[in-house]
CSV table of C-alpha atoms in Angstrom, one decimal:
chain,number,residue,atom,x,y,z
A,332,MET,CA,30.9,-5.1,2.7
A,333,GLN,CA,29.0,-7.1,0.2
A,334,ASN,CA,25.8,-6.1,-1.6
A,335,ASP,CA,23.9,-9.5,-0.4
A,336,PHE,CA,24.6,-8.5,3.4
A,337,LEU,CA,22.8,-4.7,2.9
A,338,LYS,CA,19.8,-6.2,0.8
A,339,GLN,CA,19.4,-9.3,3.5
A,340,LEU,CA,18.8,-6.6,6.0
A,341,GLN,CA,16.7,-5.3,4.1
A,342,HIS,CA,14.5,-8.3,3.8
A,343,PHE,CA,15.0,-9.1,7.3
A,344,LEU,CA,12.9,-5.4,8.0
A,345,ARG,CA,10.2,-6.0,5.6
A,346,ASP,CA,9.8,-9.6,7.2
A,347,ILE,CA,9.4,-7.7,11.0
A,348,GLU,CA,7.0,-5.1,9.2
A,349,LYS,CA,4.8,-8.4,8.2
A,350,ALA,CA,3.0,-9.5,11.4
A,351,GLU,CA,2.5,-12.9,10.0
A,352,GLN,CA,6.6,-13.5,9.4
A,353,ALA,CA,7.6,-11.3,12.6
A,354,ALA,CA,7.9,-13.7,14.7
A,355,GLN,CA,10.4,-15.8,13.0
A,356,VAL,CA,12.6,-13.5,12.1
A,357,PRO,CA,15.2,-12.2,15.6
A,358,GLN,CA,16.1,-16.3,15.2
A,359,ARG,CA,17.0,-15.8,11.9
A,360,LEU,CA,18.4,-12.4,12.0
A,361,ALA,CA,20.9,-13.8,15.0
A,362,ASP,CA,22.2,-16.8,12.8
A,363,TYR,CA,22.7,-14.7,10.0
A,364,LEU,CA,25.0,-11.8,11.8
A,365,PHE,CA,26.6,-14.7,13.7
A,366,SER,CA,27.7,-16.2,10.1
A,367,ASN,CA,28.9,-12.4,8.7
A,368,GLN,CA,30.5,-11.1,11.7
A,369,ALA,CA,33.6,-9.9,9.5
A,370,CYS,CA,30.4,-7.1,8.3
A,371,LEU,CA,29.9,-5.8,11.8
A,372,ASP,CA,32.0,-3.2,13.3
A,373,GLU,CA,32.4,-1.7,17.2
A,374,SER,CA,29.9,1.3,16.8
A,375,ASN,CA,27.4,1.7,19.4
A,376,ILE,CA,24.7,1.4,16.8
A,377,THR,CA,26.3,-2.0,16.3
A,378,LEU,CA,26.4,-2.5,20.2
A,379,ASP,CA,22.5,-1.6,20.4
A,380,LEU,CA,21.5,-3.8,17.5
A,381,ILE,CA,23.3,-6.8,19.8
A,382,ASN,CA,22.0,-6.0,22.7
A,383,ALA,CA,18.4,-5.6,21.1
A,384,LEU,CA,19.0,-8.9,19.8
A,385,SER,CA,20.3,-10.7,22.9
A,386,ASP,CA,17.7,-9.0,25.0
A,387,TRP,CA,14.7,-10.6,22.8
A,388,LEU,CA,15.8,-13.8,22.5
A,389,GLU,CA,16.8,-13.9,26.0
A,390,GLY,CA,12.8,-13.2,26.4
A,391,LYS,CA,13.2,-9.7,28.0
A,392,GLN,CA,10.9,-8.2,25.4
A,393,GLN,CA,7.6,-8.6,24.3
A,394,ASN,CA,7.6,-6.9,21.1
A,395,LEU,CA,9.8,-6.0,18.0
A,396,ASN,CA,9.8,-2.3,18.0
A,397,GLN,CA,13.4,-2.0,19.6
A,398,LEU,CA,15.0,-4.4,17.5
A,399,TYR,CA,13.6,-3.1,14.3
A,400,LEU,CA,14.8,0.3,14.9
A,401,SER,CA,18.1,-0.9,16.2
A,402,LEU,CA,18.4,-3.1,12.8
A,403,TYR,CA,17.1,0.1,10.6
A,404,LEU,CA,19.7,2.3,12.0
A,405,PHE,CA,22.5,-0.2,11.5
A,406,TRP,CA,21.4,-0.9,8.0
A,407,LEU,CA,21.5,3.1,7.4
A,408,SER,CA,24.7,3.5,9.1
A,409,ALA,CA,25.9,0.6,7.0
A,410,LEU,CA,24.7,2.0,3.9
A,411,ALA,CA,26.1,5.3,4.7
A,412,ARG,CA,29.4,4.3,6.1
A,413,ASN,CA,29.8,2.1,2.6
A,414,GLY,CA,28.4,5.1,0.3
A,415,ILE,CA,26.0,4.6,-2.0
A,416,ASP,CA,26.1,4.4,-5.6
A,417,ILE,CA,23.6,6.6,-7.5
A,418,PHE,CA,22.4,4.9,-11.2
A,419,TYR,CA,20.5,7.3,-13.3
A,420,PHE,CA,18.4,6.4,-16.4
A,421,GLY,CA,16.7,9.3,-18.3
A,422,GLU,CA,17.1,13.0,-19.1
A,423,LEU,CA,20.3,14.8,-18.0
A,424,ASN,CA,18.5,18.3,-17.3
A,425,LYS,CA,16.2,16.5,-14.9
A,426,LEU,CA,19.4,14.8,-12.8
A,427,GLN,CA,21.0,18.1,-12.8
A,428,MET,CA,17.7,19.9,-11.2
A,429,LEU,CA,17.6,16.6,-8.7
A,430,GLY,CA,21.1,16.7,-8.4
A,431,SER,CA,21.7,20.0,-6.7
A,432,ARG,CA,19.1,18.8,-3.9
A,433,PHE,CA,21.7,15.9,-3.3
A,434,ARG,CA,23.8,15.5,-0.1
A,435,ASP,CA,27.0,14.8,-1.7
A,436,SER,CA,28.8,13.2,1.4
A,437,ALA,CA,26.5,10.4,1.4
A,438,ILE,CA,27.3,9.4,-2.2
A,439,ASN,CA,30.1,7.0,-3.5
A,440,ASN,CA,29.2,7.6,-7.4
A,441,LEU,CA,26.8,8.8,-9.8
A,442,TYR,CA,26.5,7.0,-13.1
A,443,TYR,CA,24.0,8.3,-15.9
A,444,LEU,CA,22.6,6.5,-18.9
A,445,SER,CA,20.7,8.9,-21.5
A,446,TYR,CA,17.1,7.7,-22.3
A,447,GLU,CA,18.4,7.8,-25.8
A,448,GLU,CA,21.5,5.8,-25.6
A,449,THR,CA,20.9,2.9,-28.0
A,450,ASN,CA,24.8,1.2,-27.6
A,451,GLN,CA,24.0,-2.2,-26.3
A,452,GLN,CA,27.8,-1.9,-25.2
A,453,GLU,CA,27.0,1.0,-23.3
A,454,ILE,CA,24.0,-0.1,-21.6
A,455,THR,CA,25.1,-3.8,-20.7
A,456,ALA,CA,28.4,-1.7,-19.3
A,457,PHE,CA,25.8,0.3,-17.1
A,458,HIS,CA,24.0,-2.4,-15.8
A,459,ASN,CA,27.4,-4.5,-15.4
A,460,LYS,CA,28.3,-1.3,-12.9
A,461,ILE,CA,24.8,-2.1,-11.0
A,462,ALA,CA,25.4,-5.8,-10.6
A,463,ALA,CA,29.1,-4.9,-9.2
A,464,SER,CA,27.8,-2.3,-6.6
A,465,THR,CA,27.4,-2.7,-3.1
A,466,ALA,CA,24.6,-0.3,-2.3
A,467,PRO,CA,23.1,0.7,-5.7
A,468,PHE,CA,20.0,3.0,-5.9
A,469,ILE,CA,18.2,3.1,-9.4
A,470,LEU,CA,16.5,6.3,-10.2
A,471,TYR,CA,14.7,7.5,-13.4
A,472,ASP,CA,12.7,9.8,-14.5
A,473,PRO,CA,9.5,8.8,-17.3
A,474,GLN,CA,11.9,9.1,-20.3
A,475,GLY,CA,14.2,6.6,-19.0
A,476,LEU,CA,11.4,4.2,-17.2
A,477,LYS,CA,11.6,1.7,-19.9
A,478,LEU,CA,15.7,1.6,-20.0
A,479,ALA,CA,15.4,1.1,-16.3
A,480,PHE,CA,13.5,-2.0,-16.1
A,481,ALA,CA,14.9,-3.3,-19.4
A,482,VAL,CA,16.8,-5.6,-16.9
A,483,GLU,CA,15.9,-6.6,-13.4
A,484,HIS,CA,18.3,-5.7,-10.9
A,485,PRO,CA,17.1,-7.8,-7.6
A,486,GLN,CA,20.2,-6.3,-5.6
A,487,ALA,CA,19.2,-2.9,-6.0
A,488,ILE,CA,18.4,-1.4,-2.6
A,489,GLY,CA,15.7,1.0,-4.2
A,490,CYS,CA,14.2,1.8,-7.9
A,491,ILE,CA,12.9,5.4,-7.1
A,492,SER,CA,11.0,7.6,-9.6
A,493,LEU,CA,12.2,11.1,-10.0
A,494,TYR,CA,8.7,12.5,-9.3
A,495,ASP,CA,8.2,9.9,-6.5
A,496,LEU,CA,11.3,11.3,-5.1
A,497,LEU,CA,10.3,14.9,-5.3
A,498,ILE,CA,6.9,14.8,-4.0
A,499,ASP,CA,8.4,12.2,-0.8
A,500,ASN,CA,10.6,15.3,0.0
A,501,PHE,CA,8.1,18.5,-0.7
A,502,ILE,CA,10.2,19.8,-3.2
A,503,PRO,CA,8.3,21.9,-6.2
A,504,LEU,CA,8.9,21.6,-9.5
A,505,SER,CA,9.2,25.5,-9.4
A,506,THR,CA,8.0,28.0,-6.8
A,507,THR,CA,5.7,30.2,-8.8
A,508,ALA,CA,2.0,29.2,-8.4
A,509,THR,CA,0.2,27.7,-11.9
A,510,GLN,CA,-3.4,28.0,-12.7
A,511,TYR,CA,-4.0,24.4,-11.9
A,512,THR,CA,-2.1,25.2,-8.4
A,513,HIS,CA,-4.4,27.9,-7.5
A,514,LEU,CA,-7.6,25.7,-8.4
A,515,LEU,CA,-6.2,22.6,-6.5
A,516,ALA,CA,-5.6,25.2,-3.5
A,517,GLN,CA,-9.3,26.9,-3.5
A,518,GLN,CA,-10.7,23.8,-2.8
A,519,TYR,CA,-7.5,22.4,-0.5
A,520,ALA,CA,-8.4,25.6,1.7
A,521,ALA,CA,-11.9,24.9,2.1
A,522,LEU,CA,-11.7,21.8,3.6
A,523,ALA,CA,-11.1,23.4,6.9
A,524,ASN,CA,-14.5,24.8,7.0
A,525,PRO,CA,-16.2,22.3,9.9
A,526,ASN,CA,-19.5,22.2,7.4
A,527,VAL,CA,-17.5,20.3,5.0
A,528,ARG,CA,-18.9,16.5,5.4
A,529,THR,CA,-17.9,15.3,1.9
A,530,VAL,CA,-14.6,15.3,-0.3
A,531,ILE,CA,-14.9,14.2,-3.5
A,532,ILE,CA,-11.3,13.2,-4.9
A,533,GLY,CA,-10.2,12.4,-8.6
A,534,ASN,CA,-9.2,12.9,-12.4
A,535,SER,CA,-11.0,15.0,-15.1
A,536,TYR,CA,-14.2,12.9,-14.7
A,537,SER,CA,-15.1,14.4,-11.5
A,538,PHE,CA,-13.3,17.4,-12.1
A,539,TYR,CA,-16.1,18.3,-14.4
A,540,GLY,CA,-18.4,16.0,-13.1
A,541,PHE,CA,-18.9,17.8,-9.8
A,542,PRO,CA,-19.1,21.7,-10.2
A,543,ASP,CA,-19.2,23.1,-6.8
A,544,ALA,CA,-22.3,25.2,-7.6
A,545,LEU,CA,-24.5,22.2,-7.5
A,546,PHE,CA,-23.5,21.0,-4.2
A,547,GLU,CA,-23.2,21.9,-0.4
A,548,HIS,CA,-21.2,21.2,2.4
A,549,SER,CA,-18.7,19.2,0.3
A,550,ILE,CA,-15.6,19.9,-1.9
A,551,ASN,CA,-14.5,18.3,-5.1
A,552,LEU,CA,-10.4,18.5,-4.8
A,553,SER,CA,-10.0,16.9,-8.2
A,554,THR,CA,-8.5,17.8,-11.3
A,555,HIS,CA,-7.0,16.6,-14.7
A,556,SER,CA,-5.4,12.7,-14.4
A,557,LEU,CA,-5.0,12.8,-10.9
A,558,GLY,CA,-3.8,9.2,-9.7
A,559,LEU,CA,-4.3,6.9,-7.1
A,560,LYS,CA,-1.0,8.0,-5.6
A,561,GLN,CA,-2.5,11.4,-4.9
A,562,ALA,CA,-5.9,10.3,-3.9
A,563,GLN,CA,-4.2,8.2,-1.2
A,564,GLN,CA,-1.8,11.3,0.0
A,565,LEU,CA,-5.0,13.3,0.2
A,566,THR,CA,-6.9,10.7,2.0
A,567,ALA,CA,-4.2,9.9,5.0
A,568,HIS,CA,-3.7,13.8,5.1
A,569,ILE,CA,-7.5,14.7,5.2
A,570,ILE,CA,-8.0,12.0,7.8
A,571,GLU,CA,-5.2,13.2,9.8
A,572,ARG,CA,-5.8,17.1,9.1
A,573,TYR,CA,-9.7,17.5,8.6
A,574,PRO,CA,-11.4,15.0,10.8
A,575,HIS,CA,-14.9,16.6,10.5
A,576,VAL,CA,-14.6,15.2,7.0
A,577,GLN,CA,-17.3,12.2,7.2
A,578,ASN,CA,-17.7,11.1,3.5
A,579,PHE,CA,-15.2,10.3,0.9
A,580,VAL,CA,-16.2,9.9,-2.9
A,581,TYR,CA,-13.6,8.6,-5.1
A,582,CYS,CA,-14.7,9.4,-9.2
A,583,LEU,CA,-12.6,6.7,-11.0
A,584,GLY,CA,-12.3,6.0,-14.8
A,585,PHE,CA,-11.8,2.0,-15.8
A,586,PHE,CA,-8.3,2.9,-16.5
A,587,ASP,CA,-7.1,4.7,-12.9
A,588,LEU,CA,-5.9,0.7,-11.7
A,589,TYR,CA,-3.4,1.0,-14.3
A,590,SER,CA,-2.3,4.2,-14.3
A,591,ASP,CA,0.3,6.1,-12.3
A,592,LEU,CA,0.7,10.1,-13.1
A,593,LEU,CA,4.0,10.3,-11.7
A,594,LYS,CA,5.1,8.0,-14.6
A,595,THR,CA,3.7,9.8,-17.4
A,596,LYS,CA,5.4,11.5,-20.2
A,597,ASP,CA,2.6,13.7,-21.4
A,598,ASP,CA,2.9,17.3,-21.7
A,599,PHE,CA,-0.2,18.3,-20.2
A,600,ASN,CA,0.1,15.8,-17.4
A,601,GLN,CA,3.1,17.2,-16.8
A,602,GLN,CA,1.9,20.4,-16.0
A,603,ILE,CA,-0.4,18.7,-13.3
A,604,ILE,CA,2.9,17.0,-11.9
A,605,HIS,CA,4.2,20.4,-11.5
A,606,ALA,CA,1.0,22.0,-9.8
A,607,TRP,CA,0.4,18.7,-7.3
A,608,SER,CA,4.2,18.8,-6.3
A,609,GLN,CA,3.5,22.8,-5.4
A,610,LEU,CA,0.1,22.3,-3.8
A,611,ASN,CA,2.0,19.3,-1.6
A,612,SER,CA,5.3,21.6,-1.0
A,613,HIS,CA,2.9,24.4,0.4
A,614,TYR,CA,0.8,22.4,2.4
A,615,ARG,CA,2.9,19.4,3.0
A,616,ILE,CA,0.0,17.0,1.7
A,617,LYS,CA,2.4,13.8,2.3
A,618,PRO,CA,1.6,12.9,6.0
A,619,GLU,CA,4.4,12.1,8.1
A,620,GLU,CA,5.0,8.4,8.2
A,621,GLY,CA,7.0,6.1,10.5
A,622,ILE,CA,10.3,4.3,9.4
A,623,THR,CA,9.9,1.7,6.9
A,624,ALA,CA,12.7,-0.4,4.9
A,625,ASP,CA,11.3,1.3,1.8
A,626,GLY,CA,14.0,1.9,-0.6
A,627,MET,CA,12.6,5.5,-1.2
A,628,GLN,CA,12.8,6.6,2.6
A,629,ALA,CA,16.2,5.3,2.8
A,630,PHE,CA,17.4,7.1,0.0
A,631,SER,CA,15.4,10.5,1.4
A,632,ARG,CA,17.2,9.7,4.9
A,633,LEU,CA,20.7,9.2,3.6
A,634,VAL,CA,20.7,11.6,0.4
A,635,MET,CA,17.6,14.3,0.4
A,636,PRO,CA,17.8,17.6,2.5
A,637,THR,CA,16.7,17.0,6.4
A,638,PRO,CA,14.8,18.2,7.7
A,639,VAL,CA,12.4,18.0,4.9
A,640,GLN,CA,10.1,21.1,5.3
A,641,GLY,CA,8.4,22.1,2.1
A,642,GLN,CA,8.4,25.3,0.3
A,643,ALA,CA,5.9,28.2,0.2
A,644,ILE,CA,4.9,28.7,-3.3
A,645,ASN,CA,5.1,32.1,-4.7
A,646,GLY,CA,1.3,33.9,-5.6
A,647,LEU,CA,-0.2,30.8,-3.9
A,648,GLU,CA,-2.0,33.2,-1.2
A,649,ASP,CA,-3.1,35.7,-3.6
A,650,ASN,CA,-6.6,35.8,-3.2
A,651,ASN,CA,-7.0,38.5,-6.3
A,652,ALA,CA,-5.2,36.0,-9.0
A,653,ARG,CA,-6.9,32.7,-7.3
A,654,ALA,CA,-10.7,34.5,-7.4
A,655,GLN,CA,-9.6,35.4,-11.2
A,656,ILE,CA,-8.8,31.7,-12.1
A,657,CYS,CA,-11.6,29.8,-10.4
A,658,GLU,CA,-14.0,32.3,-11.9
A,659,SER,CA,-12.8,31.6,-15.1
A,660,ALA,CA,-12.7,27.8,-14.6
A,661,ARG,CA,-16.6,28.0,-13.2
A,662,LEU,CA,-17.5,29.5,-16.8
A,663,VAL,CA,-15.8,26.4,-18.1
A,664,PHE,CA,-17.7,24.1,-15.7
A,665,ALA,CA,-21.3,25.5,-16.2
A,666,ARG,CA,-20.6,24.7,-20.3
A,667,SER,CA,-23.6,23.0,-21.3
A,668,ASP,CA,-22.5,22.3,-24.9
A,669,SER,CA,-22.0,18.7,-26.6
A,670,LEU,CA,-20.2,17.7,-29.6
A,671,PRO,CA,-22.7,17.0,-32.6
A,672,ALA,CA,-23.5,13.3,-32.6
A,673,MET,CA,-21.1,11.9,-35.5
A,674,GLN,CA,-18.0,13.9,-34.0
A,675,GLN,CA,-19.0,12.9,-30.5
A,676,LYS,CA,-19.1,9.1,-31.4
A,677,GLU,CA,-15.5,9.6,-33.0
A,678,GLU,CA,-14.4,11.4,-30.4
A,679,ALA,CA,-15.8,8.5,-27.7
A,680,GLN,CA,-14.2,5.5,-29.7
A,681,LYS,CA,-10.6,7.3,-29.8
A,682,ARG,CA,-10.9,7.5,-26.3
A,683,GLY,CA,-11.7,4.5,-25.6
A,684,SER,CA,-9.3,3.0,-27.8
A,685,SER,CA,-6.6,5.0,-26.5
A,686,HIS,CA,-7.5,4.3,-22.5
A,687,SER,CA,-7.5,0.5,-23.5
A,688,LYS,CA,-3.8,0.7,-24.0
A,689,SER,CA,-3.4,1.0,-20.3
A,690,VAL,CA,-4.3,-2.7,-19.7
A,691,LYS,CA,-0.4,-3.3,-20.4
A,692,HIS,CA,0.7,-1.4,-17.5
A,693,GLN,CA,0.3,-4.7,-15.0
A,694,THR,CA,3.2,-3.2,-12.6
A,695,THR,CA,1.2,-0.4,-12.3
A,696,LEU,CA,-2.0,-2.4,-11.4
A,697,ALA,CA,-0.2,-4.8,-8.6
A,698,GLU,CA,1.2,-1.5,-7.1
A,699,ASN,CA,-2.6,0.4,-7.3
A,700,LYS,CA,-4.8,-2.8,-6.0
A,701,PRO,CA,-2.9,-2.9,-2.6
A,702,ARG,CA,-2.9,1.3,-2.4
A,703,VAL,CA,-6.9,1.1,-2.7
A,704,ALA,CA,-6.9,-1.7,-0.5
A,705,GLU,CA,-5.2,0.2,2.4
A,706,MET,CA,-7.2,3.3,2.0
A,707,SER,CA,-10.2,1.3,2.6
A,708,VAL,CA,-9.0,-0.2,5.2
A,709,GLN,CA,-7.7,3.1,6.7
A,710,LEU,CA,-11.0,4.7,5.9
A,711,ALA,CA,-13.6,1.8,7.5
A,712,THR,CA,-10.9,2.0,10.6
A,713,LYS,CA,-11.8,5.8,11.0
A,714,GLY,CA,-15.5,5.1,10.5
A,715,LYS,CA,-15.6,7.0,7.2
A,716,LYS,CA,-18.5,6.3,4.5
A,717,VAL,CA,-16.6,5.3,1.0
A,718,ILE,CA,-18.3,5.4,-2.3
A,719,TRP,CA,-16.1,3.9,-5.0
A,720,LEU,CA,-17.9,5.7,-7.9
A,721,THR,CA,-17.6,5.1,-12.1
A,722,PRO,CA,-19.1,8.0,-13.6
A,723,SER,CA,-21.6,8.1,-16.7
A,724,PHE,CA,-20.0,7.8,-20.5
A,725,PRO,CA,-21.2,7.7,-23.6
A,726,SER,CA,-21.9,4.3,-24.9
A,727,ASP,CA,-19.3,4.7,-27.7
A,728,TYR,CA,-16.8,5.0,-25.1
A,729,VAL,CA,-17.2,2.3,-23.0
A,730,ASP,CA,-18.4,-0.5,-26.2
A,731,ASN,CA,-14.5,0.7,-27.0
A,732,LEU,CA,-12.7,-0.2,-23.8
A,733,ASP,CA,-10.5,-3.3,-23.3
A,734,ALA,CA,-12.7,-5.7,-21.8
A,735,GLU,CA,-10.4,-7.0,-19.5
A,736,MET,CA,-9.8,-3.6,-17.8
A,737,LYS,CA,-14.0,-3.0,-17.5
A,738,GLN,CA,-13.8,-6.7,-15.5
A,739,THR,CA,-10.7,-6.1,-13.7
A,740,HIS,CA,-12.5,-2.5,-12.2
A,741,ARG,CA,-15.8,-3.7,-11.8
A,742,GLN,CA,-14.8,-7.2,-9.9
A,743,TYR,CA,-12.0,-5.0,-7.8
A,744,PHE,CA,-14.0,-2.3,-6.7
A,745,ALA,CA,-17.4,-4.3,-5.9
A,746,ASP,CA,-15.4,-6.6,-3.8
A,747,LEU,CA,-14.5,-3.5,-1.5
A,748,GLU,CA,-18.2,-3.3,-0.8
A,749,GLY,CA,-18.7,-3.8,3.2
A,750,ALA,CA,-20.6,-1.3,6.1
A,751,HIS,CA,-18.4,1.4,5.3
A,752,SER,CA,-18.0,1.2,1.6
A,753,ARG,CA,-20.4,1.5,-1.8
A,754,PHE,CA,-19.6,0.7,-5.2
A,755,ILE,CA,-21.6,2.7,-7.6
A,756,ASP,CA,-21.2,2.2,-11.6
A,757,LEU,CA,-23.0,4.5,-13.3
A,758,SER,CA,-21.1,4.2,-16.6
A,759,GLU,CA,-24.0,2.7,-18.6
A,760,HIS,CA,-26.8,4.6,-16.9
A,761,PRO,CA,-30.1,4.8,-19.4
A,762,ALA,CA,-30.6,8.0,-17.8
A,763,PHE,CA,-27.7,9.7,-19.8
A,764,ALA,CA,-28.0,11.1,-23.3
A,765,ARG,CA,-25.4,12.3,-26.0
A,766,GLU,CA,-26.6,15.9,-24.9
A,767,ASP,CA,-25.3,15.5,-21.4
A,768,PHE,CA,-21.5,15.0,-22.5
A,769,ARG,CA,-19.2,17.4,-23.7
A,770,ASP,CA,-17.0,15.4,-25.6
A,771,GLY,CA,-16.4,11.8,-26.2
A,772,ASP,CA,-16.0,10.8,-22.3
A,773,HIS,CA,-16.8,14.0,-20.2
A,774,LEU,CA,-19.9,15.3,-18.6
A,775,ASN,CA,-21.0,18.6,-19.1
A,776,TYR,CA,-23.1,20.7,-17.0
A,777,LEU,CA,-26.4,19.2,-17.6
A,778,GLY,CA,-25.0,15.7,-17.2
A,779,ALA,CA,-23.5,16.7,-14.1
A,780,GLY,CA,-26.3,18.0,-12.3
A,781,LYS,CA,-28.2,14.6,-13.7
A,782,MET,CA,-25.5,12.6,-12.0
A,783,ILE,CA,-25.5,14.5,-8.3
A,784,GLY,CA,-29.2,14.1,-8.6
A,785,ILE,CA,-29.0,10.1,-9.1
A,786,LEU,CA,-26.0,10.2,-6.4
A,787,ARG,CA,-28.1,11.9,-4.0
A,788,ALA,CA,-31.3,9.4,-4.5
A,789,LEU,CA,-29.0,6.3,-4.0
A,790,GLY,CA,-28.3,8.1,-0.7
A,791,VAL,CA,-24.9,9.7,-1.1
A,792,ALA,CA,-24.2,12.8,1.0
A,793,LEU,CA,-23.5,15.6,-1.6
């Protein structure tokens, strides 16, 4: 069986998933299978596919659901029958941690290339093995990301991030709760209150910008560096699990469209990933999905433990420990101090210049735009009210941000405005002074109260 056969079946599945292309797939699929009969066996799965295709072509079925399912099961069976090859780029210790979860019977070969590899012959040989593989899956951790994408591999069935894979399978990075997990869990647990009408989701800007002492019937489910990928998971989960929540406020920085937490190398951000993996596993935050031709889902079904159940995190239900952690956090949120003028100016300029570097992440931008669009459609379909909020910043921070980044952010979220959606940009609001910020780009308690007051005056339910 050749790689192009398995890859072409994946293309057919993806075309069926697209409404505008679905109608043309059955005849094309029939022609393709007829031309590749040598790749077909006489199993019941193959017979089911042939029968479903015949029924469709004879007009016996009016939808593609059965054909899609039959083709999907045939594709998975062909991958499993052939045995997949795993090509891992990155750190050996992370592969070892992940490998302990693999179902070995599904794997034909496992290859590893260190992120520290500089020998071009070794790198080329590794890529040649990918090109020669019938069923290649590329896996990488943040250290190995650049090496993994240095050469395109269009024949790969999936190109999968380590942390995405762990989140997809509800696997925590450890089973002992961290302080950040407790903070997230405190807010998550509060969603069960039927009086909660509004949820605020975002990164450190909303983590500090919406102290829970300043509002009622709202929950701030934010933390440092939380990205749009996590926001999408939370959104789908809350809609499904907590339908009484009617309003969603997304507090986003200018760089968020260019950012993916699960690709980070930063040590602090890795702590946030750690906390997110625990929250996700303990409460099963990622909602169940239907079958898709996505390489991640195929890999999870073939190689990862099933059924996926998640894992309880030790100490996360310890109310005394949580109360102490949350009380310490409240003291931080309640701070009204700010940096001296010159120090704040320098810090703001430094942060603006640093965040501007994200504009080079065009691949992530291309991933995040449809992600936000899907969230917007999903929320509108459910009749939810949405605020896309850019919070207030010191002028020295905004002035030192990349102009393209600012324009892209403002134009994209302005285009989402509609009956259920508003874009509010407070980034250069004249009401805010130096004393309203704790550092170069985060509000302090006084500034947070001022922003909440402005939002209420604009009709935002907080």
